[in-house]
Amino acid sequence: MDLEVLKIAENTINYKSVENYSHKLKHKNSICGDEIEITLKIKNRKVLDFGYQTKSCIYCQASASLLSRKSKNKKINEINEFLDTANFLFQDNSKTIPKHWRSFNTIFKKKNLSRKECLLLPINALMRIIKK
């Protein structure tokens, strides 16, 4: 078990359902059964609040925790730029991503490749919500 993953997952500040959300999505990993529900409050193309609830492994929880913290107060276009590159972080950790998102390099690495689908579940769910 990767201790960095555990440490990130421990931060549950956004493990909640956002009141008066503007966007909501439930997404399930068909491979392992992990589930995530994301609620967002978006105004003027900016994420004002981000809540998530999971029935998932620690890898999915860590990814959701990090994603929720990094997405708050960010414009949709900034988030989309990161989401578009997230899949490639496992293959090429030197891939240039904006400094704000670089903390994902601690969990999106070749060492965790076997948990790729778990780590990407929150990313894919958020992509489905904001790219509608």
PDB file of N, CA, C and O in Angstrom, residues 43-101:
ATOM      1  N   LYS A  43     -20.954  28.374 -11.081  1.00  0.00           N
ATOM      2  CA  LYS A  43     -21.553  29.658 -11.442  1.00  0.00           C
ATOM      3  C   LYS A  43     -20.535  30.417 -12.284  1.00  0.00           C
ATOM      4  O   LYS A  43     -19.349  30.468 -11.938  1.00  0.00           O
ATOM      5  N   ASN A  44     -21.009  30.988 -13.374  1.00  0.00           N
ATOM      6  CA  ASN A  44     -20.148  31.733 -14.291  1.00  0.00           C
ATOM      7  C   ASN A  44     -18.937  30.908 -14.734  1.00  0.00           C
ATOM      8  O   ASN A  44     -17.804  31.400 -14.744  1.00  0.00           O
ATOM      9  N   ARG A  45     -19.203  29.631 -15.042  1.00  0.00           N
ATOM     10  CA  ARG A  45     -18.177  28.701 -15.537  1.00  0.00           C
ATOM     11  C   ARG A  45     -17.018  28.511 -14.550  1.00  0.00           C
ATOM     12  O   ARG A  45     -15.883  28.285 -14.927  1.00  0.00           O
ATOM     13  N   LYS A  46     -17.339  28.602 -13.258  1.00  0.00           N
ATOM     14  CA  LYS A  46     -16.345  28.414 -12.207  1.00  0.00           C
ATOM     15  C   LYS A  46     -16.918  27.471 -11.146  1.00  0.00           C
ATOM     16  O   LYS A  46     -18.080  27.604 -10.752  1.00  0.00           O
ATOM     17  N   VAL A  47     -16.119  26.513 -10.683  1.00  0.00           N
ATOM     18  CA  VAL A  47     -16.549  25.572  -9.648  1.00  0.00           C
ATOM     19  C   VAL A  47     -16.420  26.267  -8.291  1.00  0.00           C
ATOM     20  O   VAL A  47     -15.311  26.544  -7.828  1.00  0.00           O
ATOM     21  N   LEU A  48     -17.561  26.552  -7.676  1.00  0.00           N
ATOM     22  CA  LEU A  48     -17.566  27.216  -6.378  1.00  0.00           C
ATOM     23  C   LEU A  48     -17.486  26.214  -5.228  1.00  0.00           C
ATOM     24  O   LEU A  48     -16.904  26.499  -4.186  1.00  0.00           O
ATOM     25  N   ASP A  49     -18.097  25.041  -5.427  1.00  0.00           N
ATOM     26  CA  ASP A  49     -18.061  24.010  -4.393  1.00  0.00           C
ATOM     27  C   ASP A  49     -18.059  22.642  -5.064  1.00  0.00           C
ATOM     28  O   ASP A  49     -18.628  22.473  -6.146  1.00  0.00           O
ATOM     29  N   PHE A  50     -17.419  21.683  -4.420  1.00  0.00           N
ATOM     30  CA  PHE A  50     -17.232  20.345  -4.972  1.00  0.00           C
ATOM     31  C   PHE A  50     -17.400  19.352  -3.825  1.00  0.00           C
ATOM     32  O   PHE A  50     -16.681  19.415  -2.839  1.00  0.00           O
ATOM     33  N   GLY A  51     -18.374  18.478  -3.954  1.00  0.00           N
ATOM     34  CA  GLY A  51     -18.564  17.422  -2.969  1.00  0.00           C
ATOM     35  C   GLY A  51     -18.530  16.068  -3.651  1.00  0.00           C
ATOM     36  O   GLY A  51     -18.903  15.940  -4.815  1.00  0.00           O
ATOM     37  N   TYR A  52     -18.067  15.071  -2.930  1.00  0.00           N
ATOM     38  CA  TYR A  52     -18.059  13.716  -3.466  1.00  0.00           C
ATOM     39  C   TYR A  52     -18.408  12.731  -2.353  1.00  0.00           C
ATOM     40  O   TYR A  52     -18.175  12.992  -1.168  1.00  0.00           O
ATOM     41  N   GLN A  53     -18.987  11.639  -2.748  1.00  0.00           N
ATOM     42  CA  GLN A  53     -19.265  10.522  -1.849  1.00  0.00           C
ATOM     43  C   GLN A  53     -18.930   9.254  -2.619  1.00  0.00           C
ATOM     44  O   GLN A  53     -19.269   9.147  -3.807  1.00  0.00           O
ATOM     45  N   THR A  54     -18.243   8.336  -1.957  1.00  0.00           N
ATOM     46  CA  THR A  54     -17.812   7.125  -2.654  1.00  0.00           C
ATOM     47  C   THR A  54     -18.144   5.867  -1.868  1.00  0.00           C
ATOM     48  O   THR A  54     -18.271   5.895  -0.651  1.00  0.00           O
ATOM     49  N   LYS A  55     -18.261   4.802  -2.611  1.00  0.00           N
ATOM     50  CA  LYS A  55     -18.236   3.440  -2.094  1.00  0.00           C
ATOM     51  C   LYS A  55     -17.121   2.812  -2.915  1.00  0.00           C
ATOM     52  O   LYS A  55     -17.361   2.301  -4.017  1.00  0.00           O
ATOM     53  N   SER A  56     -15.899   2.954  -2.420  1.00  0.00           N
ATOM     54  CA  SER A  56     -14.757   2.632  -3.270  1.00  0.00           C
ATOM     55  C   SER A  56     -13.514   2.286  -2.468  1.00  0.00           C
ATOM     56  O   SER A  56     -13.470   2.450  -1.250  1.00  0.00           O
ATOM     57  N   CYS A  57     -12.488   1.910  -3.204  1.00  0.00           N
ATOM     58  CA  CYS A  57     -11.190   1.603  -2.617  1.00  0.00           C
ATOM     59  C   CYS A  57     -10.455   2.897  -2.251  1.00  0.00           C
ATOM     60  O   CYS A  57     -10.868   3.996  -2.634  1.00  0.00           O
ATOM     61  N   ILE A  58      -9.359   2.736  -1.560  1.00  0.00           N
ATOM     62  CA  ILE A  58      -8.580   3.877  -1.086  1.00  0.00           C
ATOM     63  C   ILE A  58      -7.984   4.687  -2.247  1.00  0.00           C
ATOM     64  O   ILE A  58      -7.822   5.896  -2.142  1.00  0.00           O
ATOM     65  N   TYR A  59      -7.701   4.042  -3.370  1.00  0.00           N
ATOM     66  CA  TYR A  59      -7.140   4.753  -4.525  1.00  0.00           C
ATOM     67  C   TYR A  59      -8.158   5.721  -5.123  1.00  0.00           C
ATOM     68  O   TYR A  59      -7.829   6.863  -5.437  1.00  0.00           O
ATOM     69  N   CYS A  60      -9.379   5.279  -5.260  1.00  0.00           N
ATOM     70  CA  CYS A  60     -10.438   6.138  -5.772  1.00  0.00           C
ATOM     71  C   CYS A  60     -10.702   7.282  -4.791  1.00  0.00           C
ATOM     72  O   CYS A  60     -10.876   8.431  -5.191  1.00  0.00           O
ATOM     73  N   GLN A  61     -10.703   6.966  -3.499  1.00  0.00           N
ATOM     74  CA  GLN A  61     -10.923   7.993  -2.485  1.00  0.00           C
ATOM     75  C   GLN A  61      -9.835   9.061  -2.519  1.00  0.00           C
ATOM     76  O   GLN A  61     -10.121  10.252  -2.407  1.00  0.00           O
ATOM     77  N   ALA A  62      -8.588   8.637  -2.697  1.00  0.00           N
ATOM     78  CA  ALA A  62      -7.481   9.599  -2.767  1.00  0.00           C
ATOM     79  C   ALA A  62      -7.623  10.499  -3.985  1.00  0.00           C
ATOM     80  O   ALA A  62      -7.459  11.722  -3.896  1.00  0.00           O
ATOM     81  N   SER A  63      -7.933   9.907  -5.113  1.00  0.00           N
ATOM     82  CA  SER A  63      -8.099  10.683  -6.338  1.00  0.00           C
ATOM     83  C   SER A  63      -9.247  11.683  -6.199  1.00  0.00           C
ATOM     84  O   SER A  63      -9.125  12.844  -6.593  1.00  0.00           O
ATOM     85  N   ALA A  64     -10.355  11.247  -5.628  1.00  0.00           N
ATOM     86  CA  ALA A  64     -11.513  12.131  -5.435  1.00  0.00           C
ATOM     87  C   ALA A  64     -11.186  13.269  -4.473  1.00  0.00           C
ATOM     88  O   ALA A  64     -11.572  14.420  -4.705  1.00  0.00           O
ATOM     89  N   SER A  65     -10.470  12.947  -3.413  1.00  0.00           N
ATOM     90  CA  SER A  65     -10.103  13.972  -2.441  1.00  0.00           C
ATOM     91  C   SER A  65      -9.228  15.038  -3.086  1.00  0.00           C
ATOM     92  O   SER A  65      -9.485  16.240  -2.949  1.00  0.00           O
ATOM     93  N   LEU A  66      -8.216  14.602  -3.798  1.00  0.00           N
ATOM     94  CA  LEU A  66      -7.305  15.537  -4.454  1.00  0.00           C
ATOM     95  C   LEU A  66      -8.023  16.347  -5.531  1.00  0.00           C
ATOM     96  O   LEU A  66      -7.875  17.567  -5.605  1.00  0.00           O
ATOM     97  N   LEU A  67      -8.835  15.680  -6.333  1.00  0.00           N
ATOM     98  CA  LEU A  67      -9.567  16.358  -7.394  1.00  0.00           C
ATOM     99  C   LEU A  67     -10.524  17.409  -6.833  1.00  0.00           C
ATOM    100  O   LEU A  67     -10.630  18.522  -7.367  1.00  0.00           O
ATOM    101  N   SER A  68     -11.205  17.077  -5.752  1.00  0.00           N
ATOM    102  CA  SER A  68     -12.160  18.032  -5.168  1.00  0.00           C
ATOM    103  C   SER A  68     -11.448  19.274  -4.651  1.00  0.00           C
ATOM    104  O   SER A  68     -11.922  20.396  -4.850  1.00  0.00           O
ATOM    105  N   ARG A  69     -10.309  19.091  -4.021  1.00  0.00           N
ATOM    106  CA  ARG A  69      -9.571  20.237  -3.482  1.00  0.00           C
ATOM    107  C   ARG A  69      -8.965  21.098  -4.587  1.00  0.00           C
ATOM    108  O   ARG A  69      -8.976  22.321  -4.501  1.00  0.00           O
ATOM    109  N   LYS A  70      -8.460  20.466  -5.627  1.00  0.00           N
ATOM    110  CA  LYS A  70      -7.788  21.203  -6.695  1.00  0.00           C
ATOM    111  C   LYS A  70      -8.769  21.874  -7.661  1.00  0.00           C
ATOM    112  O   LYS A  70      -8.405  22.827  -8.342  1.00  0.00           O
ATOM    113  N   SER A  71     -10.002  21.389  -7.713  1.00  0.00           N
ATOM    114  CA  SER A  71     -10.987  21.935  -8.655  1.00  0.00           C
ATOM    115  C   SER A  71     -11.758  23.123  -8.106  1.00  0.00           C
ATOM    116  O   SER A  71     -12.294  23.923  -8.880  1.00  0.00           O
ATOM    117  N   LYS A  72     -11.823  23.237  -6.797  1.00  0.00           N
ATOM    118  CA  LYS A  72     -12.569  24.350  -6.201  1.00  0.00           C
ATOM    119  C   LYS A  72     -11.964  25.688  -6.609  1.00  0.00           C
ATOM    120  O   LYS A  72     -10.753  25.866  -6.612  1.00  0.00           O
ATOM    121  N   ASN A  73     -12.855  26.609  -6.941  1.00  0.00           N
ATOM    122  CA  ASN A  73     -12.484  27.973  -7.344  1.00  0.00           C
ATOM    123  C   ASN A  73     -11.670  28.020  -8.632  1.00  0.00           C
ATOM    124  O   ASN A  73     -10.926  28.970  -8.863  1.00  0.00           O
ATOM    125  N   LYS A  74     -11.827  27.009  -9.455  1.00  0.00           N
ATOM    126  CA  LYS A  74     -11.158  26.973 -10.753  1.00  0.00           C
ATOM    127  C   LYS A  74     -12.193  27.124 -11.859  1.00  0.00           C
ATOM    128  O   LYS A  74     -13.319  26.641 -11.747  1.00  0.00           O
ATOM    129  N   LYS A  75     -11.795  27.779 -12.923  1.00  0.00           N
ATOM    130  CA  LYS A  75     -12.642  27.921 -14.101  1.00  0.00           C
ATOM    131  C   LYS A  75     -12.742  26.574 -14.814  1.00  0.00           C
ATOM    132  O   LYS A  75     -11.803  25.771 -14.792  1.00  0.00           O
ATOM    133  N   ILE A  76     -13.877  26.329 -15.428  1.00  0.00           N
ATOM    134  CA  ILE A  76     -14.134  25.071 -16.135  1.00  0.00           C
ATOM    135  C   ILE A  76     -13.067  24.793 -17.192  1.00  0.00           C
ATOM    136  O   ILE A  76     -12.595  23.664 -17.314  1.00  0.00           O
ATOM    137  N   ASN A  77     -12.649  25.811 -17.923  1.00  0.00           N
ATOM    138  CA  ASN A  77     -11.640  25.574 -18.967  1.00  0.00           C
ATOM    139  C   ASN A  77     -10.302  25.128 -18.369  1.00  0.00           C
ATOM    140  O   ASN A  77      -9.604  24.302 -18.962  1.00  0.00           O
ATOM    141  N   GLU A  78      -9.925  25.622 -17.192  1.00  0.00           N
ATOM    142  CA  GLU A  78      -8.693  25.187 -16.524  1.00  0.00           C
ATOM    143  C   GLU A  78      -8.798  23.722 -16.102  1.00  0.00           C
ATOM    144  O   GLU A  78      -7.841  22.960 -16.230  1.00  0.00           O
ATOM    145  N   ILE A  79      -9.962  23.348 -15.592  1.00  0.00           N
ATOM    146  CA  ILE A  79     -10.188  21.962 -15.165  1.00  0.00           C
ATOM    147  C   ILE A  79     -10.159  21.044 -16.383  1.00  0.00           C
ATOM    148  O   ILE A  79      -9.531  19.981 -16.350  1.00  0.00           O
ATOM    149  N   ASN A  80     -10.816  21.456 -17.456  1.00  0.00           N
ATOM    150  CA  ASN A  80     -10.838  20.646 -18.679  1.00  0.00           C
ATOM    151  C   ASN A  80      -9.441  20.393 -19.227  1.00  0.00           C
ATOM    152  O   ASN A  80      -9.144  19.290 -19.699  1.00  0.00           O
ATOM    153  N   GLU A  81      -8.583  21.381 -19.169  1.00  0.00           N
ATOM    154  CA  GLU A  81      -7.207  21.201 -19.645  1.00  0.00           C
ATOM    155  C   GLU A  81      -6.510  20.090 -18.872  1.00  0.00           C
ATOM    156  O   GLU A  81      -5.806  19.268 -19.450  1.00  0.00           O
ATOM    157  N   PHE A  82      -6.713  20.073 -17.558  1.00  0.00           N
ATOM    158  CA  PHE A  82      -6.110  19.010 -16.751  1.00  0.00           C
ATOM    159  C   PHE A  82      -6.751  17.657 -17.060  1.00  0.00           C
ATOM    160  O   PHE A  82      -6.055  16.659 -17.236  1.00  0.00           O
ATOM    161  N   LEU A  83      -8.075  17.615 -17.112  1.00  0.00           N
ATOM    162  CA  LEU A  83      -8.775  16.357 -17.361  1.00  0.00           C
ATOM    163  C   LEU A  83      -8.324  15.715 -18.666  1.00  0.00           C
ATOM    164  O   LEU A  83      -8.206  14.490 -18.755  1.00  0.00           O
ATOM    165  N   ASP A  84      -8.067  16.531 -19.661  1.00  0.00           N
ATOM    166  CA  ASP A  84      -7.639  16.021 -20.961  1.00  0.00           C
ATOM    167  C   ASP A  84      -6.265  15.350 -20.909  1.00  0.00           C
ATOM    168  O   ASP A  84      -5.947  14.514 -21.741  1.00  0.00           O
ATOM    169  N   THR A  85      -5.434  15.720 -19.942  1.00  0.00           N
ATOM    170  CA  THR A  85      -4.090  15.142 -19.846  1.00  0.00           C
ATOM    171  C   THR A  85      -3.971  14.052 -18.781  1.00  0.00           C
ATOM    172  O   THR A  85      -2.979  13.325 -18.765  1.00  0.00           O
ATOM    173  N   ALA A  86      -4.943  13.914 -17.910  1.00  0.00           N
ATOM    174  CA  ALA A  86      -4.836  12.993 -16.773  1.00  0.00           C
ATOM    175  C   ALA A  86      -4.553  11.548 -17.176  1.00  0.00           C
ATOM    176  O   ALA A  86      -3.750  10.871 -16.522  1.00  0.00           O
ATOM    177  N   ASN A  87      -5.173  11.066 -18.228  1.00  0.00           N
ATOM    178  CA  ASN A  87      -4.947   9.692 -18.666  1.00  0.00           C
ATOM    179  C   ASN A  87      -3.491   9.416 -19.024  1.00  0.00           C
ATOM    180  O   ASN A  87      -3.025   8.295 -18.920  1.00  0.00           O
ATOM    181  N   PHE A  88      -2.777  10.434 -19.454  1.00  0.00           N
ATOM    182  CA  PHE A  88      -1.400  10.255 -19.902  1.00  0.00           C
ATOM    183  C   PHE A  88      -0.382  10.294 -18.766  1.00  0.00           C
ATOM    184  O   PHE A  88       0.778   9.960 -18.974  1.00  0.00           O
ATOM    185  N   LEU A  89      -0.797  10.695 -17.577  1.00  0.00           N
ATOM    186  CA  LEU A  89       0.147  10.812 -16.474  1.00  0.00           C
ATOM    187  C   LEU A  89       0.759   9.463 -16.089  1.00  0.00           C
ATOM    188  O   LEU A  89       1.875   9.408 -15.591  1.00  0.00           O
ATOM    189  N   PHE A  90       0.035   8.378 -16.309  1.00  0.00           N
ATOM    190  CA  PHE A  90       0.580   7.057 -15.983  1.00  0.00           C
ATOM    191  C   PHE A  90       1.697   6.669 -16.942  1.00  0.00           C
ATOM    192  O   PHE A  90       2.612   5.946 -16.575  1.00  0.00           O
ATOM    193  N   GLN A  91       1.601   7.104 -18.169  1.00  0.00           N
ATOM    194  CA  GLN A  91       2.569   6.720 -19.189  1.00  0.00           C
ATOM    195  C   GLN A  91       3.794   7.621 -19.191  1.00  0.00           C
ATOM    196  O   GLN A  91       4.897   7.176 -19.459  1.00  0.00           O
ATOM    197  N   ASP A  92       3.595   8.883 -18.890  1.00  0.00           N
ATOM    198  CA  ASP A  92       4.687   9.837 -18.999  1.00  0.00           C
ATOM    199  C   ASP A  92       4.573  10.862 -17.879  1.00  0.00           C
ATOM    200  O   ASP A  92       3.907  11.878 -18.020  1.00  0.00           O
ATOM    201  N   ASN A  93       5.246  10.579 -16.762  1.00  0.00           N
ATOM    202  CA  ASN A  93       5.174  11.472 -15.613  1.00  0.00           C
ATOM    203  C   ASN A  93       5.871  12.809 -15.868  1.00  0.00           C
ATOM    204  O   ASN A  93       5.742  13.735 -15.090  1.00  0.00           O
ATOM    205  N   SER A  94       6.616  12.888 -16.963  1.00  0.00           N
ATOM    206  CA  SER A  94       7.277  14.147 -17.281  1.00  0.00           C
ATOM    207  C   SER A  94       6.356  15.055 -18.100  1.00  0.00           C
ATOM    208  O   SER A  94       6.708  16.173 -18.404  1.00  0.00           O
ATOM    209  N   LYS A  95       5.176  14.542 -18.451  1.00  0.00           N
ATOM    210  CA  LYS A  95       4.221  15.333 -19.223  1.00  0.00           C
ATOM    211  C   LYS A  95       3.983  16.652 -18.487  1.00  0.00           C
ATOM    212  O   LYS A  95       3.782  16.682 -17.288  1.00  0.00           O
ATOM    213  N   THR A  96       4.023  17.708 -19.214  1.00  0.00           N
ATOM    214  CA  THR A  96       3.883  19.023 -18.607  1.00  0.00           C
ATOM    215  C   THR A  96       2.420  19.310 -18.293  1.00  0.00           C
ATOM    216  O   THR A  96       1.573  19.301 -19.179  1.00  0.00           O
ATOM    217  N   ILE A  97       2.169  19.523 -17.028  1.00  0.00           N
ATOM    218  CA  ILE A  97       0.842  19.954 -16.588  1.00  0.00           C
ATOM    219  C   ILE A  97       1.041  21.197 -15.733  1.00  0.00           C
ATOM    220  O   ILE A  97       2.107  21.385 -15.149  1.00  0.00           O
ATOM    221  N   PRO A  98       0.046  22.047 -15.677  1.00  0.00           N
ATOM    222  CA  PRO A  98       0.189  23.264 -14.870  1.00  0.00           C
ATOM    223  C   PRO A  98       0.542  22.936 -13.411  1.00  0.00           C
ATOM    224  O   PRO A  98       0.138  21.912 -12.871  1.00  0.00           O
ATOM    225  N   LYS A  99       1.305  23.798 -12.816  1.00  0.00           N
ATOM    226  CA  LYS A  99       1.805  23.616 -11.448  1.00  0.00           C
ATOM    227  C   LYS A  99       0.683  23.272 -10.456  1.00  0.00           C
ATOM    228  O   LYS A  99       0.861  22.427  -9.587  1.00  0.00           O
ATOM    229  N   HIS A 100      -0.451  23.902 -10.607  1.00  0.00           N
ATOM    230  CA  HIS A 100      -1.571  23.692  -9.691  1.00  0.00           C
ATOM    231  C   HIS A 100      -1.994  22.223  -9.614  1.00  0.00           C
ATOM    232  O   HIS A 100      -2.457  21.759  -8.578  1.00  0.00           O
ATOM    233  N   TRP A 101      -1.832  21.475 -10.691  1.00  0.00           N
ATOM    234  CA  TRP A 101      -2.292  20.090 -10.771  1.00  0.00           C
ATOM    235  C   TRP A 101      -1.181  19.068 -10.523  1.00  0.00           C
ATOM    236  O   TRP A 101      -1.432  17.873 -10.501  1.00  0.00           O
TER     237      TRP A 101
END
